[in-house]
PDB file of C-alpha atoms in Angstrom:
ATOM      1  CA  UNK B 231      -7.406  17.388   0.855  1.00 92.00           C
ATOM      2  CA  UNK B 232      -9.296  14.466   1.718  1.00 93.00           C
ATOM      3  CA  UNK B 233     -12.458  14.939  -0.513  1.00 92.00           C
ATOM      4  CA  UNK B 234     -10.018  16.861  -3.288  1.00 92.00           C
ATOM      5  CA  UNK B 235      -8.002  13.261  -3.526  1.00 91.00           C
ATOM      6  CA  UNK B 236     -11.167  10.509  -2.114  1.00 90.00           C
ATOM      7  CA  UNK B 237      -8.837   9.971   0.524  1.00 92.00           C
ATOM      8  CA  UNK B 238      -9.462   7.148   3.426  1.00 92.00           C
ATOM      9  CA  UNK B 239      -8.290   8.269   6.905  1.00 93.00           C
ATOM     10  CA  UNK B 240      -4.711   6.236   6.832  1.00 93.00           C
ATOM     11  CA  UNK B 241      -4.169   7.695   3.692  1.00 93.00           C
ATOM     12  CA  UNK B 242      -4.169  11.067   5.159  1.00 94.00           C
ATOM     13  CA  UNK B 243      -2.394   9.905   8.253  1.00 95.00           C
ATOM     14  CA  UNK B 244       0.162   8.487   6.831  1.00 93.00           C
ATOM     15  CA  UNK B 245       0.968  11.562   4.239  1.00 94.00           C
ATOM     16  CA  UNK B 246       4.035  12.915   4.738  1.00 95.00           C
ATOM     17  CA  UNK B 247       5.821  16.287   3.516  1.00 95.00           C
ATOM     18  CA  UNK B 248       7.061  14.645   0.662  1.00 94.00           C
ATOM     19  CA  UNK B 249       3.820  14.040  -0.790  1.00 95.00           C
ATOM     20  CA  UNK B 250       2.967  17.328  -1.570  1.00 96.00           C
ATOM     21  CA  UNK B 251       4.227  19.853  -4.180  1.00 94.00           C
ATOM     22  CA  UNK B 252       3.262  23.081  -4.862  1.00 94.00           C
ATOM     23  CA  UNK B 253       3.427  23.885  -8.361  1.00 91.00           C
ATOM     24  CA  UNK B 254       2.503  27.748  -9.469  1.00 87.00           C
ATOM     25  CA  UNK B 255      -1.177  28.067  -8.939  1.00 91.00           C
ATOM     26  CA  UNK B 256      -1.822  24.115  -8.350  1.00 94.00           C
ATOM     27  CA  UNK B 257      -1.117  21.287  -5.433  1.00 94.00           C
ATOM     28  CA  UNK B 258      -0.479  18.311  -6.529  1.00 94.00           C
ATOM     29  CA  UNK B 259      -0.536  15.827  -4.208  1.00 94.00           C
ATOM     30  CA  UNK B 260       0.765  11.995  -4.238  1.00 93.00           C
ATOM     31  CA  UNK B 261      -0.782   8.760  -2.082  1.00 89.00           C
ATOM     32  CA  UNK B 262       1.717   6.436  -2.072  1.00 75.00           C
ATOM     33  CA  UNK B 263       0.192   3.561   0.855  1.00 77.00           C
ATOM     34  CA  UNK B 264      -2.789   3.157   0.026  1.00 79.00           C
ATOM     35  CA  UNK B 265      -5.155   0.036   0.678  1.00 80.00           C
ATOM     36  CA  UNK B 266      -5.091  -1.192  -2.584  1.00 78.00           C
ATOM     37  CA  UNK B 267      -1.346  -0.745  -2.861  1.00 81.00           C
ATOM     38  CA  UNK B 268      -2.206   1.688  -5.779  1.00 79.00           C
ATOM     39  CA  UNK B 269      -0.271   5.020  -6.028  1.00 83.00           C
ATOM     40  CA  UNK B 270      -2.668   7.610  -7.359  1.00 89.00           C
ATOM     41  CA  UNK B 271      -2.695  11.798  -7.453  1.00 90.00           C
ATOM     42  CA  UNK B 272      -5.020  14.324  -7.278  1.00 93.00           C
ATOM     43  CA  UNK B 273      -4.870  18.046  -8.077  1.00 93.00           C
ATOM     44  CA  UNK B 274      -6.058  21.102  -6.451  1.00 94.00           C
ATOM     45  CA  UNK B 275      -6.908  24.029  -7.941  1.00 94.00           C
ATOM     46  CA  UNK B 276      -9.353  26.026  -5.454  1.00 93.00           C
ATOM     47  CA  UNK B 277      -7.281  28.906  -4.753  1.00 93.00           C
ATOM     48  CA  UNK B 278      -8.959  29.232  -1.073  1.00 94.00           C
ATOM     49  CA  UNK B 279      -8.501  25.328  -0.585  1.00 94.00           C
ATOM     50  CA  UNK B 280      -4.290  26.223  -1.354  1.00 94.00           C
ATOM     51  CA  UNK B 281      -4.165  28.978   0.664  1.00 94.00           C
ATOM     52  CA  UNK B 282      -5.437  27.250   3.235  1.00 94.00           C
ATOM     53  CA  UNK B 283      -3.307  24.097   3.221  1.00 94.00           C
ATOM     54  CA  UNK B 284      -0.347  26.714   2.420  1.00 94.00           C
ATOM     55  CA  UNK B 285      -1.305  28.441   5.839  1.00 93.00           C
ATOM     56  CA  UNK B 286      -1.230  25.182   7.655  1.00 93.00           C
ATOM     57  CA  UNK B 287       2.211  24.477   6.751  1.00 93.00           C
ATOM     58  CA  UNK B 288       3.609  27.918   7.581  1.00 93.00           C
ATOM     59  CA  UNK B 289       2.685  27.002  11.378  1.00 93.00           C
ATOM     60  CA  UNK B 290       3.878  23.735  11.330  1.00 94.00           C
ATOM     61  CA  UNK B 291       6.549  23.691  14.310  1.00 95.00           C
ATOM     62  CA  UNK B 292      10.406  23.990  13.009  1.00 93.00           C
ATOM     63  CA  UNK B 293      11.408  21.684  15.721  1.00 94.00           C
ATOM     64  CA  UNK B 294       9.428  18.846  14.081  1.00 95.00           C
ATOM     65  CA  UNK B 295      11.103  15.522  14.044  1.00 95.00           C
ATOM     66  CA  UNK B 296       9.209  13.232  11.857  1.00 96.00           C
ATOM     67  CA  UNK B 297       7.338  14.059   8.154  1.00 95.00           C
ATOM     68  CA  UNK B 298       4.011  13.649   8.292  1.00 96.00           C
ATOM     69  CA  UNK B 299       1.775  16.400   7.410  1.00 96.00           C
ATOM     70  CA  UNK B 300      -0.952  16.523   9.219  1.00 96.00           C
ATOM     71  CA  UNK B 301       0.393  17.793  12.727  1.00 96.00           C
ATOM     72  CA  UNK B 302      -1.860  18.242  16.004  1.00 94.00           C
ATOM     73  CA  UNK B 303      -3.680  21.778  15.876  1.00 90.00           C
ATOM     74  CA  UNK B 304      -4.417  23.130  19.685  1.00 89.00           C
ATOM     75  CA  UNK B 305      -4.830  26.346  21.805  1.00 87.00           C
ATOM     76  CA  UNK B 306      -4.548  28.409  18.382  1.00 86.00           C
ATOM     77  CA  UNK B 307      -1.342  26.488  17.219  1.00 90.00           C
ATOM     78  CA  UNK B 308       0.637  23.267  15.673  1.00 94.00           C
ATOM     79  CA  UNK B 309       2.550  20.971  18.173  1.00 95.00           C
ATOM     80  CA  UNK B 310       4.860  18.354  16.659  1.00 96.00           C
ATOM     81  CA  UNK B 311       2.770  15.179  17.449  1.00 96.00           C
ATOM     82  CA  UNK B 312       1.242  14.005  14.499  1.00 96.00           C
ATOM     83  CA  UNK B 313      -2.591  13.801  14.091  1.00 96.00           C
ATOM     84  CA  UNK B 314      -3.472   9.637  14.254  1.00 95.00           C
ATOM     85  CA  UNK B 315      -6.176   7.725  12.714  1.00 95.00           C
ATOM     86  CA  UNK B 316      -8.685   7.595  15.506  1.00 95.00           C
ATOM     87  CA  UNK B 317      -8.575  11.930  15.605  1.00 95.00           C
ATOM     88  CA  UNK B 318      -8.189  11.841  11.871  1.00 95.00           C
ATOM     89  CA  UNK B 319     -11.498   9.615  11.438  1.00 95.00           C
ATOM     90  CA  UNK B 320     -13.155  11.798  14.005  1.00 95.00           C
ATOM     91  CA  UNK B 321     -12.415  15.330  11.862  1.00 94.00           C
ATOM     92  CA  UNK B 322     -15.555  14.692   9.402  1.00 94.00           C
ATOM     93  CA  UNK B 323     -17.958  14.358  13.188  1.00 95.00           C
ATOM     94  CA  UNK B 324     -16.002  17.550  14.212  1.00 94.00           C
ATOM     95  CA  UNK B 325     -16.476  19.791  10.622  1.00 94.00           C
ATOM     96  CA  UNK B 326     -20.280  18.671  10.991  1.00 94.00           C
ATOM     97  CA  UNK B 327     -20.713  19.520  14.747  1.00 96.00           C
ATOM     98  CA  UNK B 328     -18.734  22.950  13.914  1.00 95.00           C
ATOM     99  CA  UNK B 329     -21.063  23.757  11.065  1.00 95.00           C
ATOM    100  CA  UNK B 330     -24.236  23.015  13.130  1.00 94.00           C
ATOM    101  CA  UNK B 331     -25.414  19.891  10.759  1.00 94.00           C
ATOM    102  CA  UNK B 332     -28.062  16.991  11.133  1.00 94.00           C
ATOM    103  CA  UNK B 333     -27.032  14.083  12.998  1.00 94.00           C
ATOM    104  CA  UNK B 334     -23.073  15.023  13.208  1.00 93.00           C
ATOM    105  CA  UNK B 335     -22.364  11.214  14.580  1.00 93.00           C
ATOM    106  CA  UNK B 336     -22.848   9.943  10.714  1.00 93.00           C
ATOM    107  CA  UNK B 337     -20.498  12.053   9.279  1.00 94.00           C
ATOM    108  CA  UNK B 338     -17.404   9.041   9.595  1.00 92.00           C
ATOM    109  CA  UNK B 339     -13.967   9.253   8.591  1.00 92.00           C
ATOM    110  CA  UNK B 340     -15.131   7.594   5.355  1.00 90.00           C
ATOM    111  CA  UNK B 341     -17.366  10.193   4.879  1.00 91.00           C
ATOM    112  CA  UNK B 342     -14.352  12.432   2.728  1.00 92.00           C
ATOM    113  CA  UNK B 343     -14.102   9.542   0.333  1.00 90.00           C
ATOM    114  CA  UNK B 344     -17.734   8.829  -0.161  1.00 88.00           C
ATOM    115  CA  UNK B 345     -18.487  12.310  -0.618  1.00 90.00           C
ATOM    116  CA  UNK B 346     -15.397  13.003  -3.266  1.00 90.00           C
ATOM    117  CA  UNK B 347     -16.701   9.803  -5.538  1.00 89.00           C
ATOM    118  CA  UNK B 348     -20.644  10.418  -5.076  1.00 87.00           C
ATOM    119  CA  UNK B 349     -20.241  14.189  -6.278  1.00 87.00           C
ATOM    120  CA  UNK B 350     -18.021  12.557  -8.954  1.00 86.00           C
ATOM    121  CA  UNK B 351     -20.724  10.039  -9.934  1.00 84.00           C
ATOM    122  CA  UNK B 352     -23.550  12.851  -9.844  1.00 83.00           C
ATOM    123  CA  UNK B 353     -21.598  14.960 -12.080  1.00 81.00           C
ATOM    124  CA  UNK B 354     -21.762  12.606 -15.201  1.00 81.00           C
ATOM    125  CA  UNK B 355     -17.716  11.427 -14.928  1.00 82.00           C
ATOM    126  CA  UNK B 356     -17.303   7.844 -16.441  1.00 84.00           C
ATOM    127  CA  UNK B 357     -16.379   4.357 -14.753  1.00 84.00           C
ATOM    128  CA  UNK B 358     -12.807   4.977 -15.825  1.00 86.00           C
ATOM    129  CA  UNK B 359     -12.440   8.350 -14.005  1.00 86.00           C
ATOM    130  CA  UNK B 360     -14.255   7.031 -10.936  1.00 86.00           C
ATOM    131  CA  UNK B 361     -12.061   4.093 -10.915  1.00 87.00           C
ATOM    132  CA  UNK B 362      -8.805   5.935 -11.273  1.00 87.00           C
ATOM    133  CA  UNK B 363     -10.050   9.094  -9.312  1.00 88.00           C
ATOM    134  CA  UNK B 364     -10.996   6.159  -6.188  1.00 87.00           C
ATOM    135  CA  UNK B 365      -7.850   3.965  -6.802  1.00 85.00           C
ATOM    136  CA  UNK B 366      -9.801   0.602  -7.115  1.00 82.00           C
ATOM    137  CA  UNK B 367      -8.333  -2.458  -9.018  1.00 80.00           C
ATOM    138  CA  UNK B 368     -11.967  -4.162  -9.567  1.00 79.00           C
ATOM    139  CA  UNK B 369     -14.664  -1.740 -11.036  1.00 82.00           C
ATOM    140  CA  UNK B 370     -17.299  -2.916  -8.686  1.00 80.00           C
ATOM    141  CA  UNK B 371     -16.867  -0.532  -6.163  1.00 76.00           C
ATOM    142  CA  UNK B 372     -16.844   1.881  -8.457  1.00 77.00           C
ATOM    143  CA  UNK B 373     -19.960   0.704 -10.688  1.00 79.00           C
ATOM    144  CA  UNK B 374     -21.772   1.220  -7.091  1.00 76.00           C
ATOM    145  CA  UNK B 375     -21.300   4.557  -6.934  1.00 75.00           C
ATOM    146  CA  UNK B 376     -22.488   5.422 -10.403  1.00 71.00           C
ATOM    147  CA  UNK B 377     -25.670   3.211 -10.112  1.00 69.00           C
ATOM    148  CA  UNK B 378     -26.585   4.837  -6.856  1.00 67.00           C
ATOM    149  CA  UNK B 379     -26.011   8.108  -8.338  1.00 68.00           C
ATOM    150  CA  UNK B 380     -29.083  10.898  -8.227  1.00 67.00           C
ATOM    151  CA  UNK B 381     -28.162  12.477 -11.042  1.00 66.00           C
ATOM    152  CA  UNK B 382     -28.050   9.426 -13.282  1.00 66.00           C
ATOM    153  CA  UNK B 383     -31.582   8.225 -12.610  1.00 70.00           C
ATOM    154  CA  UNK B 384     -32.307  12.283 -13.271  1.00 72.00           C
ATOM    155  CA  UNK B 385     -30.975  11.143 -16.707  1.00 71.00           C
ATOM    156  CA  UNK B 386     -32.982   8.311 -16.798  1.00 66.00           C
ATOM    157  CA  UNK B 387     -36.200  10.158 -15.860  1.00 73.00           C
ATOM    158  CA  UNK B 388     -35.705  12.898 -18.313  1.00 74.00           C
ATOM    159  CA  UNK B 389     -34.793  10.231 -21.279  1.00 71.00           C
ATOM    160  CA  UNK B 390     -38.479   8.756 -20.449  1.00 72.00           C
ATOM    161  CA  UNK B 391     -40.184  12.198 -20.181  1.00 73.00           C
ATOM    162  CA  UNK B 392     -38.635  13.301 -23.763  1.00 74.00           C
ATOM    163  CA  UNK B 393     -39.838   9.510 -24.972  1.00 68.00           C
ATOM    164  CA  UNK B 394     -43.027  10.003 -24.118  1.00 63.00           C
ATOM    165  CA  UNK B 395     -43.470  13.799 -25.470  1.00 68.00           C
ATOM    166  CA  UNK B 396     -42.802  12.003 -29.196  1.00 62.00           C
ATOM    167  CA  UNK B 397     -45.791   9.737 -28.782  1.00 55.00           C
ATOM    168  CA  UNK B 398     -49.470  11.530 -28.384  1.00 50.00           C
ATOM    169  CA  UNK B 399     -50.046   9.278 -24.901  1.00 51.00           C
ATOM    170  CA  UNK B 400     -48.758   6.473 -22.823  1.00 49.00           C
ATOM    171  CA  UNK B 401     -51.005   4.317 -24.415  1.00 52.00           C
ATOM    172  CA  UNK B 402     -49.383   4.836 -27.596  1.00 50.00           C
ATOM    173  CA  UNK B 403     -46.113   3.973 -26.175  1.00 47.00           C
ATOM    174  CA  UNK B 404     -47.039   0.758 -24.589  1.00 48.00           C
ATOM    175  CA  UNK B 405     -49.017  -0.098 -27.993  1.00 50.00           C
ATOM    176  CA  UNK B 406     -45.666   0.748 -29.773  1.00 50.00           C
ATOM    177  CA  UNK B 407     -43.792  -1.860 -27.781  1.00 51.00           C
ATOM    178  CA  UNK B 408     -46.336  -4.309 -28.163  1.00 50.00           C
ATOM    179  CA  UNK B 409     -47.603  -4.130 -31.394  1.00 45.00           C
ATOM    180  CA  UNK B 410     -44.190  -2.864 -33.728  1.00 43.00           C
ATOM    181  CA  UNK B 411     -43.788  -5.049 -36.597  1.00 43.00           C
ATOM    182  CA  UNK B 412     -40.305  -3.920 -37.489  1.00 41.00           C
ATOM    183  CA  UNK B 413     -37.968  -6.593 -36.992  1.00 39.00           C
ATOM    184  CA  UNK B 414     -34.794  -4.264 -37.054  1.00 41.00           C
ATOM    185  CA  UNK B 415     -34.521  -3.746 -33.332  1.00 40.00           C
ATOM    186  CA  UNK B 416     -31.360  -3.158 -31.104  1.00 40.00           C
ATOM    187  CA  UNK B 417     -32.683  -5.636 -28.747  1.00 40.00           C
ATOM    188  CA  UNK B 418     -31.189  -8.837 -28.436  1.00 43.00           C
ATOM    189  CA  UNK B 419     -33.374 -11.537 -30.083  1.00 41.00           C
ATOM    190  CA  UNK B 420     -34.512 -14.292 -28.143  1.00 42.00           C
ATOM    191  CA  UNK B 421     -34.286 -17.564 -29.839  1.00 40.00           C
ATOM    192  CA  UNK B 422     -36.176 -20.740 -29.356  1.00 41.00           C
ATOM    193  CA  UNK B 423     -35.415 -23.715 -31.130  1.00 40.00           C
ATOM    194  CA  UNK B 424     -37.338 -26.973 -31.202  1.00 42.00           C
ATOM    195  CA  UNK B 425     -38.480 -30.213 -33.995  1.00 42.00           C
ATOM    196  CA  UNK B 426     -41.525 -31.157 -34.924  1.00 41.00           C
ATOM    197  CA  UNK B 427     -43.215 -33.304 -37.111  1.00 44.00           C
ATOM    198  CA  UNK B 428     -41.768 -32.367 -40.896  1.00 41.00           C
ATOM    199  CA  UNK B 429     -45.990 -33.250 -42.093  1.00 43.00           C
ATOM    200  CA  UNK B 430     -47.499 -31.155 -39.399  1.00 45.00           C
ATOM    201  CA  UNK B 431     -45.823 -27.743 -38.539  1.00 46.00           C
ATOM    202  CA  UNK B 432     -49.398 -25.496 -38.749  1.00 45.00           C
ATOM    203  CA  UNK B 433     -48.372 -22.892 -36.589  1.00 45.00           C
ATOM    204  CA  UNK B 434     -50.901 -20.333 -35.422  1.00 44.00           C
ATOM    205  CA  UNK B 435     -49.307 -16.753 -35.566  1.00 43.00           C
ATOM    206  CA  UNK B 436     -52.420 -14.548 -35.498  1.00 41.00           C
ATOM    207  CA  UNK B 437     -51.760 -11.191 -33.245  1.00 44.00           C
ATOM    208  CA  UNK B 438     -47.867 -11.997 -33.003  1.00 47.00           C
ATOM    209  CA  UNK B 439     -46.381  -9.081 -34.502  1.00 50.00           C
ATOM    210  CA  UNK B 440     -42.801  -8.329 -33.491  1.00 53.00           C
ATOM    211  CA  UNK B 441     -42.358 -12.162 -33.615  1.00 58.00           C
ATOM    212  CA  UNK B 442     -40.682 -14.270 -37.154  1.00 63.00           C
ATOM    213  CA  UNK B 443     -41.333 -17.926 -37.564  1.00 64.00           C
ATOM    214  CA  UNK B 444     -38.931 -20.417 -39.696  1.00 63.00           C
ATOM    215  CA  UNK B 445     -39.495 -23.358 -40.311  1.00 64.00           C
ATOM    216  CA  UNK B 446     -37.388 -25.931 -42.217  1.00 58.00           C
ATOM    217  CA  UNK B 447     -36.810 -29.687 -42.106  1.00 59.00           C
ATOM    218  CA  UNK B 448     -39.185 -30.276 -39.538  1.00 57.00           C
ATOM    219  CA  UNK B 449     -37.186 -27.389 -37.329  1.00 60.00           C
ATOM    220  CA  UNK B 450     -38.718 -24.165 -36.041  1.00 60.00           C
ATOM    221  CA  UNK B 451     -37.011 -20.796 -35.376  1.00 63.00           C
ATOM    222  CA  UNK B 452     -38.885 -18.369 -33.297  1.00 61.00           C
ATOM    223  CA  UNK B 453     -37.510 -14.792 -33.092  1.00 61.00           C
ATOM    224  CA  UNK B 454     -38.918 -12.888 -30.337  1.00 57.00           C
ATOM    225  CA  UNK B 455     -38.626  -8.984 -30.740  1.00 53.00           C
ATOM    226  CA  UNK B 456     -40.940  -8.392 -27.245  1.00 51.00           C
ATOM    227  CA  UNK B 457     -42.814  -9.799 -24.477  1.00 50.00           C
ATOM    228  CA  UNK B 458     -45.624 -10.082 -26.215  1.00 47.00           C
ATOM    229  CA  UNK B 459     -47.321 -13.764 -25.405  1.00 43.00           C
ATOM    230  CA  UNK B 460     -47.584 -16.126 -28.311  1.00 44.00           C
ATOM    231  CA  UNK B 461     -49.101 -19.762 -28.711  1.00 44.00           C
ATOM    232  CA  UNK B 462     -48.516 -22.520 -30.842  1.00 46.00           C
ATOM    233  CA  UNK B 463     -51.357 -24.521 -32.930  1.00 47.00           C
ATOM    234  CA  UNK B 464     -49.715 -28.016 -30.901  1.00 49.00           C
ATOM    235  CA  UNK B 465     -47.778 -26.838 -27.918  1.00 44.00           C
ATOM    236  CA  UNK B 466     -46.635 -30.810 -27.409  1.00 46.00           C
ATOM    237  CA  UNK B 467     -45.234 -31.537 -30.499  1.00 44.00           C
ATOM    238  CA  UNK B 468     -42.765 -28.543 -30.661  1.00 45.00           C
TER     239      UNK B 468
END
């Protein structure tokens, strides 16, 4: 439940009977207090993941006197005290230790969260999903996870590879960027303004492709398309 819904560990301490409904072959559960003070709900669908949690609540004690779900589990069996935040932010150390991991101690009670969002992230979903999946007002947070995200810069890297497959060689690619007179590019122009002299505007342009000079009135418009360096015939005058 806690990487299903990106859950924090007072989140699922705090979830009580109440916000969970079993709906044919679906969970839906609710997260009312949340940090943010943003109700949000997640869905689960893995049948073994519902049988599971359906298992866990046949045992729950009849005797118990409060809601929340997540009761102690010892010696084979619920007891009516309820699991707190310290045990429930220790339960990511214990799932690592049981499974024989790497370093068990890392595995904190964030780690359900931060796992749920990364795999998100990885998987292609958009800021919007991430954001709403998380439960985050700002979209920083969630811009974070998508930048760090493997699978993006796989994206990226495969983007470049197929770039570079439509040119005969690197060198042809660079040369492209460098040397392309078309003046029709996506890329935002940079613009330099300056006056000079309306008798003397002799303005050297050889080996500036990419680059479109106006001049009018004694003004001068430079349009940059690249980084390619350019000089001027009187670099004090303009």
């Amino acid at each position: 439940m806690g990487y299903s819904g990106a859950c924090r560990r007072e989140e699922l301490t705090n979830m009580a009977l109440g916000d969970i409904q079993y709906k044919n072959d679906i969970v839906v559960v609710s997260v009312p207090k949340t940090k943010t003070n943003v109700m949000r709900q997640f869905v689960i669908t893995e049948k073994l993941w519902i049988d599971i949690i359906k298992k866990y609540s046949s045992i729950r004690p009849v005797n118990t006197c409060h809601q929340r779900f997540f009761v102690t589990y010892r010696s084979g069996r619920c007891i009516t005290t309820p699991i707190g935040i310290n045990t429930m932010g220790k339960t990511p150390r214990k799932i690592a230790e049981f499974l024989q991991l790497a370093n068990p101690a890392q595995y904190t009670g964030h780690c359900f969260r931060r796992s749920s969002v990364s795999h998100l992230a990885n998987s292609g979903s958009d800021l919007v999903t991430i954001k709403r999946h998380g439960g985050w007002k700002s979209s920083a947070v969630a811009e974070g996870y998508i930048e760090t995200s493997v699978q993006r810069k796989v994206e990226v890297a495969g983007t470049l590879a197929q770039a570079s497959k439509s040119s005969s060689s690197l060198h042809g690619i660079l040369a492209q960027g460098c040397t392309s007179t078309h003046v029709e590019s996506a890329v935002p122009s940079a613009i330099v303004e300056g006056n000079i002299n309306s008798a003397e505007h002799n303005i050297v342009t050889h080996n500036l492709p990419g680059i479109k000079v106006n001049t009018h009135d004694g003004a001068v418009t430079v349009k940059v398309y690249n980084n390619c360096t350019f000089n001027y015939a009187d670099k004090d005058e303009i």
